[in-house]
GROMACS .gro file of C-alpha atoms in nm:
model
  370
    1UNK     CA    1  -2.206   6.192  -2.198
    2UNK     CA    2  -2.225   5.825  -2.042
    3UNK     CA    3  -2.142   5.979  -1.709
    4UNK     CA    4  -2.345   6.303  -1.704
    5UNK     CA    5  -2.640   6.459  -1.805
    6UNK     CA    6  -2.602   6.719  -2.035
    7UNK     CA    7  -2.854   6.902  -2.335
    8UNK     CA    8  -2.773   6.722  -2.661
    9UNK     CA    9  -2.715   7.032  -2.847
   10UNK     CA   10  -2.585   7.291  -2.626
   11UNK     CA   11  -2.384   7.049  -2.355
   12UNK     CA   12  -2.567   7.263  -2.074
   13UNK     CA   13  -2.614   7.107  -1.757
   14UNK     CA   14  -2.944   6.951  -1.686
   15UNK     CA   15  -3.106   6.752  -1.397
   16UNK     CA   16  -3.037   6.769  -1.057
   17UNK     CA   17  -2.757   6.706  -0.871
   18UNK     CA   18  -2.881   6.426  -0.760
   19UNK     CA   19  -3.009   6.276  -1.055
   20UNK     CA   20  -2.631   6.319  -1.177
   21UNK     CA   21  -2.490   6.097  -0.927
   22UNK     CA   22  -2.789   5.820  -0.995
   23UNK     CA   23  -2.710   5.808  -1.366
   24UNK     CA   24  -2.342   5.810  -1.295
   25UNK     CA   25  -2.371   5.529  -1.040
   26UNK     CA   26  -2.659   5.367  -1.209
   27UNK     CA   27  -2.840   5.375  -0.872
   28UNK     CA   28  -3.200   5.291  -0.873
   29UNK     CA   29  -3.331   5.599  -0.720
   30UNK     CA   30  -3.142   5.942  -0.670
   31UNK     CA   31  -2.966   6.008  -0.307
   32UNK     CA   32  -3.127   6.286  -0.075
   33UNK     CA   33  -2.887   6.568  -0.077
   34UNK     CA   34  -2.880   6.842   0.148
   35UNK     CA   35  -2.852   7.079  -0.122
   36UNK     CA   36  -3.250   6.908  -0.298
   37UNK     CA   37  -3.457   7.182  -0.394
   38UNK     CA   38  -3.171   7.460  -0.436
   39UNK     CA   39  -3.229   7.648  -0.757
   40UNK     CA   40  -2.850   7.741  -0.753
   41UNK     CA   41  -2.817   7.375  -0.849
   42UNK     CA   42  -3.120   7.199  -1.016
   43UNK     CA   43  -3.137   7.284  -1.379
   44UNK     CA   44  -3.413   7.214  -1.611
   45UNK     CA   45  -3.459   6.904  -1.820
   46UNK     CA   46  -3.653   6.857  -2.110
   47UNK     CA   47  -3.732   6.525  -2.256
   48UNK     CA   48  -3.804   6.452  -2.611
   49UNK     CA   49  -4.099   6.502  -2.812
   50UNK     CA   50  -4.088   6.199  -2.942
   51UNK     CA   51  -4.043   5.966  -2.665
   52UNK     CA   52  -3.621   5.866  -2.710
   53UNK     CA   53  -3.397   5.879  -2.411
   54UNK     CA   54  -3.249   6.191  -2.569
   55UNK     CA   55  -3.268   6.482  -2.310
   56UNK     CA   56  -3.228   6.916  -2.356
   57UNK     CA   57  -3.236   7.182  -2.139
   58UNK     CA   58  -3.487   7.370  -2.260
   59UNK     CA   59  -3.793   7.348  -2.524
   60UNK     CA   60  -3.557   7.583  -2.773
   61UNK     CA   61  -3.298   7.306  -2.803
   62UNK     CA   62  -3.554   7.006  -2.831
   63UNK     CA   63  -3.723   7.186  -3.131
   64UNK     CA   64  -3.362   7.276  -3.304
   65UNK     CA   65  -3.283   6.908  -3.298
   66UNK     CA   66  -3.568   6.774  -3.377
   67UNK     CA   67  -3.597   7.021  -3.701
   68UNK     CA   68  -3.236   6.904  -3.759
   69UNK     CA   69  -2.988   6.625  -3.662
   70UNK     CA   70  -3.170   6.453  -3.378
   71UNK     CA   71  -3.488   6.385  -3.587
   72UNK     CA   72  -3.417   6.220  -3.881
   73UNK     CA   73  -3.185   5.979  -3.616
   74UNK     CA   74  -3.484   5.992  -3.394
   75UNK     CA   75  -3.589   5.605  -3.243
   76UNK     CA   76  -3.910   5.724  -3.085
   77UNK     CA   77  -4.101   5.594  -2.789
   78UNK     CA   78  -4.108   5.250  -2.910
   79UNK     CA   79  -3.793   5.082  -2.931
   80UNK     CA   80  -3.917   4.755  -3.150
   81UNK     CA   81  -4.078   4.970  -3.418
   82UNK     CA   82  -3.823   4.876  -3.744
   83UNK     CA   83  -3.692   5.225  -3.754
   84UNK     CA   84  -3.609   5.240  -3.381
   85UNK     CA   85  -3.420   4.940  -3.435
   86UNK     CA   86  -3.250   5.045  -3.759
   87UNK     CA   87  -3.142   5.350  -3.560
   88UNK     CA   88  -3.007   5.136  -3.236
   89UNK     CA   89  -2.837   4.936  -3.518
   90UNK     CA   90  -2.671   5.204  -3.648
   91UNK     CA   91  -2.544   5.333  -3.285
   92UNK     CA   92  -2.403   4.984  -3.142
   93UNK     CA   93  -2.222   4.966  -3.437
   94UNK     CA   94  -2.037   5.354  -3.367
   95UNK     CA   95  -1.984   5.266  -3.029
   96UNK     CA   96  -1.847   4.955  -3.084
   97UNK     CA   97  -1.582   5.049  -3.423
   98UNK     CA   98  -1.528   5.395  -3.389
   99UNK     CA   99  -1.734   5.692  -3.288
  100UNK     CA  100  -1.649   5.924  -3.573
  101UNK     CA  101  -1.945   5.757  -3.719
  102UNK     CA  102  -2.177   5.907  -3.454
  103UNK     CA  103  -2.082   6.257  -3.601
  104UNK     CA  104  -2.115   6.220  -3.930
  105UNK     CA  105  -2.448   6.052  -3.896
  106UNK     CA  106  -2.553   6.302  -3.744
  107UNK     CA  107  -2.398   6.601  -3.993
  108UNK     CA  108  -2.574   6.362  -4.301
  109UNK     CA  109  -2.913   6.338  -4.100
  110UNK     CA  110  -2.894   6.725  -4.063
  111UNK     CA  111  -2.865   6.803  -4.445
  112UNK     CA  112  -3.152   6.591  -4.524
  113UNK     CA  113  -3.343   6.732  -4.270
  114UNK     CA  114  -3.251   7.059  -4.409
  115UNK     CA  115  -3.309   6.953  -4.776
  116UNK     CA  116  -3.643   6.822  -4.694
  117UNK     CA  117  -3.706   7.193  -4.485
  118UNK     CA  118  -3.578   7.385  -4.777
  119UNK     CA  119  -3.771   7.152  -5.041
  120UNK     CA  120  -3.403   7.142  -5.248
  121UNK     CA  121  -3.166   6.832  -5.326
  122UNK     CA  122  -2.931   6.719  -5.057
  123UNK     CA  123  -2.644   6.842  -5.275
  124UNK     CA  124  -2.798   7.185  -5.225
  125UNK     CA  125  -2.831   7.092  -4.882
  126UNK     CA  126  -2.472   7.063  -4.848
  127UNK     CA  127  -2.342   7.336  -4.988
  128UNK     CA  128  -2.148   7.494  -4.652
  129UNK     CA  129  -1.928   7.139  -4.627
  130UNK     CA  130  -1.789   7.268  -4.990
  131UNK     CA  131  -1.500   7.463  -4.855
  132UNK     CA  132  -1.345   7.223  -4.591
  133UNK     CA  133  -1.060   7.003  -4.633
  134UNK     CA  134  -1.095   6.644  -4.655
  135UNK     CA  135  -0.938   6.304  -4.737
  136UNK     CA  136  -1.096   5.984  -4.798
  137UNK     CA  137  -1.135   5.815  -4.383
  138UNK     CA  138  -0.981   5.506  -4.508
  139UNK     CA  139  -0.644   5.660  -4.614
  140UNK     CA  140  -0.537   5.776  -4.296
  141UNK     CA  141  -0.450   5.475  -4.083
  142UNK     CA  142  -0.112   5.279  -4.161
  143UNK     CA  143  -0.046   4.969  -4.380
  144UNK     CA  144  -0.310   4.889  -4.612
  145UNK     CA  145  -0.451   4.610  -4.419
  146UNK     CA  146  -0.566   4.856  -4.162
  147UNK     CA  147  -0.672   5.106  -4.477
  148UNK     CA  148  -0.913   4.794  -4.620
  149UNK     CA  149  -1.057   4.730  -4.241
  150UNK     CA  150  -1.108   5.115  -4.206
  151UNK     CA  151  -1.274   5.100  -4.568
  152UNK     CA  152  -1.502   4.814  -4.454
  153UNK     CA  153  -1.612   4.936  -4.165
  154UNK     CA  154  -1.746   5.271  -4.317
  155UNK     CA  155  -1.889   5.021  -4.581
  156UNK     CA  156  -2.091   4.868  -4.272
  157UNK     CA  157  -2.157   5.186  -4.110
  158UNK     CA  158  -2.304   5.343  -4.440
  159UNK     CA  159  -2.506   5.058  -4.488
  160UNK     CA  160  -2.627   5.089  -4.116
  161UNK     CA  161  -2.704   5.473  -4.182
  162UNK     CA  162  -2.904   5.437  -4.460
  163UNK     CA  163  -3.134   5.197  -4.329
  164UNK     CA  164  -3.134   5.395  -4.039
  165UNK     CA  165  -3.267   5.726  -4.218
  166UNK     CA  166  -3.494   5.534  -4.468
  167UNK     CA  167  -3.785   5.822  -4.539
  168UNK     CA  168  -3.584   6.096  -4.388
  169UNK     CA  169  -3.447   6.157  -4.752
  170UNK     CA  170  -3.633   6.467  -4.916
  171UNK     CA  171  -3.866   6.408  -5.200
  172UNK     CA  172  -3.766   6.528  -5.534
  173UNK     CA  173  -3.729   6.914  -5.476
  174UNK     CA  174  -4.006   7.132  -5.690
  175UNK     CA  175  -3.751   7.230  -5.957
  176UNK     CA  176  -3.674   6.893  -6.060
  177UNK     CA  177  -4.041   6.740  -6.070
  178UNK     CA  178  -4.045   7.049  -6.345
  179UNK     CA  179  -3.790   6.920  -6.512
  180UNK     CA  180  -3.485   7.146  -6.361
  181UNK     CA  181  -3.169   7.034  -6.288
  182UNK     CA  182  -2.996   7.011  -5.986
  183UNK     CA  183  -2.632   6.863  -5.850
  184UNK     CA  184  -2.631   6.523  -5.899
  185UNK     CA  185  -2.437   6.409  -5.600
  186UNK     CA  186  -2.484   6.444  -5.232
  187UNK     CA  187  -2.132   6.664  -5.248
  188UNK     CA  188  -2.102   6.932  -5.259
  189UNK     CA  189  -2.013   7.183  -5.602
  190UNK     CA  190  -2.020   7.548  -5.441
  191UNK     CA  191  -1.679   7.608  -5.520
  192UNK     CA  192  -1.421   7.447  -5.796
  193UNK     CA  193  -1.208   7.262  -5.468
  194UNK     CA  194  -1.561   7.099  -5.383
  195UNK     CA  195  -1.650   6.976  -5.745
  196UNK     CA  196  -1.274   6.847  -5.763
  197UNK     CA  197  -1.345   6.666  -5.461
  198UNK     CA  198  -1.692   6.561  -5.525
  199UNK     CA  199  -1.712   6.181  -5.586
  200UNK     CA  200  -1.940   6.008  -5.862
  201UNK     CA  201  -2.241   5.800  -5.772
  202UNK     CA  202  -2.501   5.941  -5.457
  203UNK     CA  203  -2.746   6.023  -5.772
  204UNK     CA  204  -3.018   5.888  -5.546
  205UNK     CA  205  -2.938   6.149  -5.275
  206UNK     CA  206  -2.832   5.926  -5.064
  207UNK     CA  207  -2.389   5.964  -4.957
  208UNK     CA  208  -2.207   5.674  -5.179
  209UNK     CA  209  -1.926   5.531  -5.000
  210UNK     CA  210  -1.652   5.769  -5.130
  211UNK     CA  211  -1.836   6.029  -5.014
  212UNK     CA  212  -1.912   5.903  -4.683
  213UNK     CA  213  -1.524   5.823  -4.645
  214UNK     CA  214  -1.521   6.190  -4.776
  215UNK     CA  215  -1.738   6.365  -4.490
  216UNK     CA  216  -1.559   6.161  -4.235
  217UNK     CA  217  -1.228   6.298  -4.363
  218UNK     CA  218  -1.351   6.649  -4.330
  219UNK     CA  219  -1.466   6.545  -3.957
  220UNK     CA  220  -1.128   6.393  -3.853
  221UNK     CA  221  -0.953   6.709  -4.046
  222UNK     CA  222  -1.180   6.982  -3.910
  223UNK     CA  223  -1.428   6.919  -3.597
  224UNK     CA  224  -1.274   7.070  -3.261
  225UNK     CA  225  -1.301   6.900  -2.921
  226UNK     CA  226  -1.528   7.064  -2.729
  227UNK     CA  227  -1.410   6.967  -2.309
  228UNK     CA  228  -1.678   7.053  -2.083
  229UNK     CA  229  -1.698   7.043  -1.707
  230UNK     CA  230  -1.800   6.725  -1.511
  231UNK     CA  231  -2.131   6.870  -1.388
  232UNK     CA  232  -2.032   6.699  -1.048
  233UNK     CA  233  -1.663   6.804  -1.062
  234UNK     CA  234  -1.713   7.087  -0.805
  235UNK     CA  235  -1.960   6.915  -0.575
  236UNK     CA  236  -1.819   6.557  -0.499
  237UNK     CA  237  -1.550   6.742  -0.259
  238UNK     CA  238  -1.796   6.901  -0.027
  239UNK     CA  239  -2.058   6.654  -0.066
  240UNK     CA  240  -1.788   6.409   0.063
  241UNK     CA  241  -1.722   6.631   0.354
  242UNK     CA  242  -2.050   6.689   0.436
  243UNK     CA  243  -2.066   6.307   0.486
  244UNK     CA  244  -1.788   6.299   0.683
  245UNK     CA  245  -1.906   6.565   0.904
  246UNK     CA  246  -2.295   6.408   0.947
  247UNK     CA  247  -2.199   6.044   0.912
  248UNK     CA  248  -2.180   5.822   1.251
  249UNK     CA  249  -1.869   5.903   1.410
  250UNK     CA  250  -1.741   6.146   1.153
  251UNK     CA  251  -1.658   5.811   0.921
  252UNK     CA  252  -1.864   5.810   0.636
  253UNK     CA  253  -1.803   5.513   0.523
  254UNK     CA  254  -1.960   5.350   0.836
  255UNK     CA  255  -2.309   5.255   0.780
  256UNK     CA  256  -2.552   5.444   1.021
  257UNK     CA  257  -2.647   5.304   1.340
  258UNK     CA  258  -2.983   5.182   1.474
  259UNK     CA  259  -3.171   5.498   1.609
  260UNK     CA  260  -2.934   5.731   1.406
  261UNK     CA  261  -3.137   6.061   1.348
  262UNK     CA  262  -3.272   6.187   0.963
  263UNK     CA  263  -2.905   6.383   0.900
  264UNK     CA  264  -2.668   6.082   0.984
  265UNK     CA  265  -2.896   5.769   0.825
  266UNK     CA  266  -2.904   6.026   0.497
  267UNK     CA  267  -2.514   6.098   0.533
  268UNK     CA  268  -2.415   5.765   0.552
  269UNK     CA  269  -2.649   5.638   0.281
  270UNK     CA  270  -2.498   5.978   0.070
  271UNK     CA  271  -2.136   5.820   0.115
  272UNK     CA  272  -2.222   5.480  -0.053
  273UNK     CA  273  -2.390   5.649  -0.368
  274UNK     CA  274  -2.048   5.856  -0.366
  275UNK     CA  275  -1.880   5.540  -0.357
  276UNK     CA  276  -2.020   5.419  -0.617
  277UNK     CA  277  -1.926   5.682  -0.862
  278UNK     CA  278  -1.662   5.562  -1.141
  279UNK     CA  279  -1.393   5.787  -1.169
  280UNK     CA  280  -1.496   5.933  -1.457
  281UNK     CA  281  -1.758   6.108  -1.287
  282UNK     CA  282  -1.573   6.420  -1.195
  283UNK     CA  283  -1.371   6.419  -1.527
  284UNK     CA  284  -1.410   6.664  -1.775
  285UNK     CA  285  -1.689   6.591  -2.039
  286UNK     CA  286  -1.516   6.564  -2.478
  287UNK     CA  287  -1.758   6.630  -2.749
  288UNK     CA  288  -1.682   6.751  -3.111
  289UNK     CA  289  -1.820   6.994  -3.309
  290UNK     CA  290  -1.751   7.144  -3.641
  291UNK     CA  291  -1.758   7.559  -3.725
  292UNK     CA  292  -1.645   7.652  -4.051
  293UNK     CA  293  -1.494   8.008  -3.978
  294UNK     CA  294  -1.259   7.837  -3.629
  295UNK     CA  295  -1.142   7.549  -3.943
  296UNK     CA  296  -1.017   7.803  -4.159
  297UNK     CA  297  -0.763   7.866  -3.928
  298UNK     CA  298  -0.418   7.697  -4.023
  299UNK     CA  299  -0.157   7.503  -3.756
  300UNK     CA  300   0.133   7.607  -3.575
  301UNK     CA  301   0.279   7.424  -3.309
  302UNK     CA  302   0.348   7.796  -3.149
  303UNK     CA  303   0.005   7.894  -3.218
  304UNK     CA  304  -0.128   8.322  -3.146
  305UNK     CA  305  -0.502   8.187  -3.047
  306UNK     CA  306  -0.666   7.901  -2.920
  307UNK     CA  307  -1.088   7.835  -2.959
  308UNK     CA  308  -1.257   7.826  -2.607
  309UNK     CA  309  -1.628   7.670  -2.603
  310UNK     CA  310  -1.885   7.902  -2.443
  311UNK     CA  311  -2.005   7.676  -2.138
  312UNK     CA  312  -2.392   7.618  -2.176
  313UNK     CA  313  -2.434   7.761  -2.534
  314UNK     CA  314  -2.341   7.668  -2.841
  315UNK     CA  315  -2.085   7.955  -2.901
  316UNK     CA  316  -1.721   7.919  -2.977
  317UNK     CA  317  -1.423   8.196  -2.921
  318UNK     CA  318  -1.084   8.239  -3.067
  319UNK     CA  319  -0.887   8.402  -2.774
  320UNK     CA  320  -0.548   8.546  -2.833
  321UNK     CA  321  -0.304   8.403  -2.644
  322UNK     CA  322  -0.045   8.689  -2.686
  323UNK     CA  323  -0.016   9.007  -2.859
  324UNK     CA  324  -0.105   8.991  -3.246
  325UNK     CA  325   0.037   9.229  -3.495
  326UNK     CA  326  -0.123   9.385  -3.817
  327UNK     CA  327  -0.152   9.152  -4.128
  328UNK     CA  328  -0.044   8.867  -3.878
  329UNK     CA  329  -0.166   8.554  -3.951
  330UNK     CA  330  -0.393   8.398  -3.679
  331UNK     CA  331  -0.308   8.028  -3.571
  332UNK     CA  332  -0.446   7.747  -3.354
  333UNK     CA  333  -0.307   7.432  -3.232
  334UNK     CA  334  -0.475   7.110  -3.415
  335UNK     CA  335  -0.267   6.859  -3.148
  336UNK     CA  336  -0.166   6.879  -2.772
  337UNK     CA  337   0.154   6.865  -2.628
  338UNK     CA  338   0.285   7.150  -2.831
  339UNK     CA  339   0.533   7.285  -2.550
  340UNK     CA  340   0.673   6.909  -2.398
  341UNK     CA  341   0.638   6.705  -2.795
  342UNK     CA  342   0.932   6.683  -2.992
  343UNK     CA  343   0.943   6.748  -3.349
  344UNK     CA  344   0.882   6.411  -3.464
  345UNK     CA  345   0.589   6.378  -3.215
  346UNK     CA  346   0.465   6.646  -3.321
  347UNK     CA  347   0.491   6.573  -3.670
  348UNK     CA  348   0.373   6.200  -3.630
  349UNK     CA  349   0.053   6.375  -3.417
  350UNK     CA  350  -0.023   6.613  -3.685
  351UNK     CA  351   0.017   6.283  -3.993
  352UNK     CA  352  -0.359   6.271  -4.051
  353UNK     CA  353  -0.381   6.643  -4.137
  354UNK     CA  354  -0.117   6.555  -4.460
  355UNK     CA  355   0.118   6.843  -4.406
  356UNK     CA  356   0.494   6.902  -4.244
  357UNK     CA  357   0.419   7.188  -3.996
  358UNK     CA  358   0.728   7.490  -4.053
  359UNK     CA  359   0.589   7.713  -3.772
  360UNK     CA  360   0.885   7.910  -3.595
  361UNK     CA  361   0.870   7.577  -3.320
  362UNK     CA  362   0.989   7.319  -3.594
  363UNK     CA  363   1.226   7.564  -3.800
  364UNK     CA  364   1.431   7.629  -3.439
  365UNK     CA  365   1.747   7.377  -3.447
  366UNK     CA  366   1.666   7.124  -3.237
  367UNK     CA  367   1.874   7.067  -2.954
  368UNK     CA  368   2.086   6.814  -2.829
  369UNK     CA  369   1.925   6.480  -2.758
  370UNK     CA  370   1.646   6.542  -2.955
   0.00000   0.00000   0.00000
């Protein structure tokens, strides 16, 4: 979201209009609009609690992240307190090597915050990741220089993490300060798949690296891509023309004139915050999310669904995308390009996911040239 404002759980639009366009352009103060003051357009913003940049569109998603991913991960208002600088730590390093770590920081800091709720190990805590697919991160680039840089990098990012979410991890639940026993591993054992893929070590509750490589596997293998709308997509065209129709001389790009009345000095001043947009203002906004019932769903490059986000909520949708008969299986598309690929794109796209796709698409003899 470097280029919009939207709620950090539900990827609803909040601000203004104008407030949009002054983080996009990273203007010092917003632009008067003609539309200021429309509730059609202003949506509510809700900072948090705790005093972090992180913003929400409403008290009800504040309060779910702070009682689960955002807290733990949480800087506060003071950003040279250790643990606020632990946590920036932890985020310069995602941004800068790969943002899959963002994610699954975020997916650990929500089962401790859930183990520490619950008042149960983190193993318990984890119990729903048991049933997804996964292979260690650092297997699925090519070459095995690039396989040892992956596997240092997580090493790093780990490291980062932990320090990052020092005191987040529960206490020792009730059962065991009785005596009881729990999983001894943050992996999870619900089923006998999980406790094949569980790795040794995490006995302190923290991830070890194997199963850090693990959870990022199951990220890579299983989140979706959730596109949202540019909250500015729709606007920037007839804010533009209003410009041009208000600005001096029907140019907007001309800067007002001396004695230019309230409407033209405002148009003209309008067009240079437009200006000043990057491009990927009015793009559409990528985020990824993970629902276990949508990654049950196998591949086919001809797929009979597709799962459409629910814009402002949290909900997702498998929509059929053409008539599906009894006992049929249900399929989605895990790559783009299904229609315009060719087989071997296809099947290089779909490498990380460790399986030759046979849908009717790559079965059908291919034809010449390809």
């Amino acid at each position: 979201t470097e280029h919009a404002l939207l709620c950090d759980v539900c990827l609803r639009d909040i601000g203004s209009p104008a407030e949009h366009i002054q983080h996009a352009a990273e203007l010092d103060r917003p632009p008067v609009l003609p539309i200021d003051g429309d509730p059609d357009f202003d949506c509510r913003r809700v900072e948090c609690s705790r005093g972090c940049d992180a913003q929400f569109c409403s008290r009800e998603c504040e309060a779910l992240a702070q009682a689960t991913f955002h807290g733990p991960l949480c800087p506060g208002a003071e950003p040279q307190a250790p643990h606020a600088e632990a946590v920036e730590a932890f985020l310069d390093h995602a941004h800068g090597t790969d943002e899959a770590f963002l994610l699954g920081g975020r997916l650990v800091a929500l089962v401790l915050a859930t183990a520490r709720r619950e008042d149960c190990s983190a193993a318990q805590a984890s119990l729903a990741l048991g049933d997804f697919c996964r292979v260690p991160y650092w297997e699925l680039p090519k070459g095995a220089e690039a396989r040892a840089a992956c596997r240092d990098e997580c090493a790093t990012s780990l490291r980062l993490l932990r320090r990052a979410l020092d005191g987040s991890k529960p206490a020792r639940s009730a059962a065991r300060r009785r005596g009881g026993t729990s999983p001894a591993s943050f992996a999870s054992a619900a089923s006998a798949s999980a406790a094949a893929a569980a790795c040794s070590g995490g006995a302190d509750g923290w991830p070890s690296l194997d199963e850090w490589g693990g959870l990022l596997g199951l990220l890579r293998q299983n989140a979706l891509c959730a596109e949202v709308a540019a909250p500015l997509a729709g606007l920037l065209p007839l804010l533009a023309a209003w410009c041009a129709t208000h600005a001096r001389g029907g140019h907007a790009k001309k800067r007002p004139r001396k004695g230019a009345g309230p409407e033209e000095k405002e148009a003209g001043l309008l067009a240079e915050a437009l200006d000043a947009l990057p491009e990927a203002a009015g793009e559409a906004v990528r985020a990824s999310a993970l629902y276990p019932t949508v990654a049950c769903a196998n591949h086919s490059c001809a797929p009979n669904a597709e799962a459409r986000f629910v814009h402002g909520t949290t909900r997702l949708r498998l929509v059929a995308l053409r008539n599906i008969a009894a006992e049929e299986e249900i399929t989605i598309s895990y790559i783009d390009d299904n229609e315009t690929g060719s087989r071997m794109e296809r099947r290089e796209a779909l490498r990380d996911y460790r399986f030759v796709c046979d849908c009717s698409l790559c079965l059908r003899p291919p034809s010449r040239g390809k």
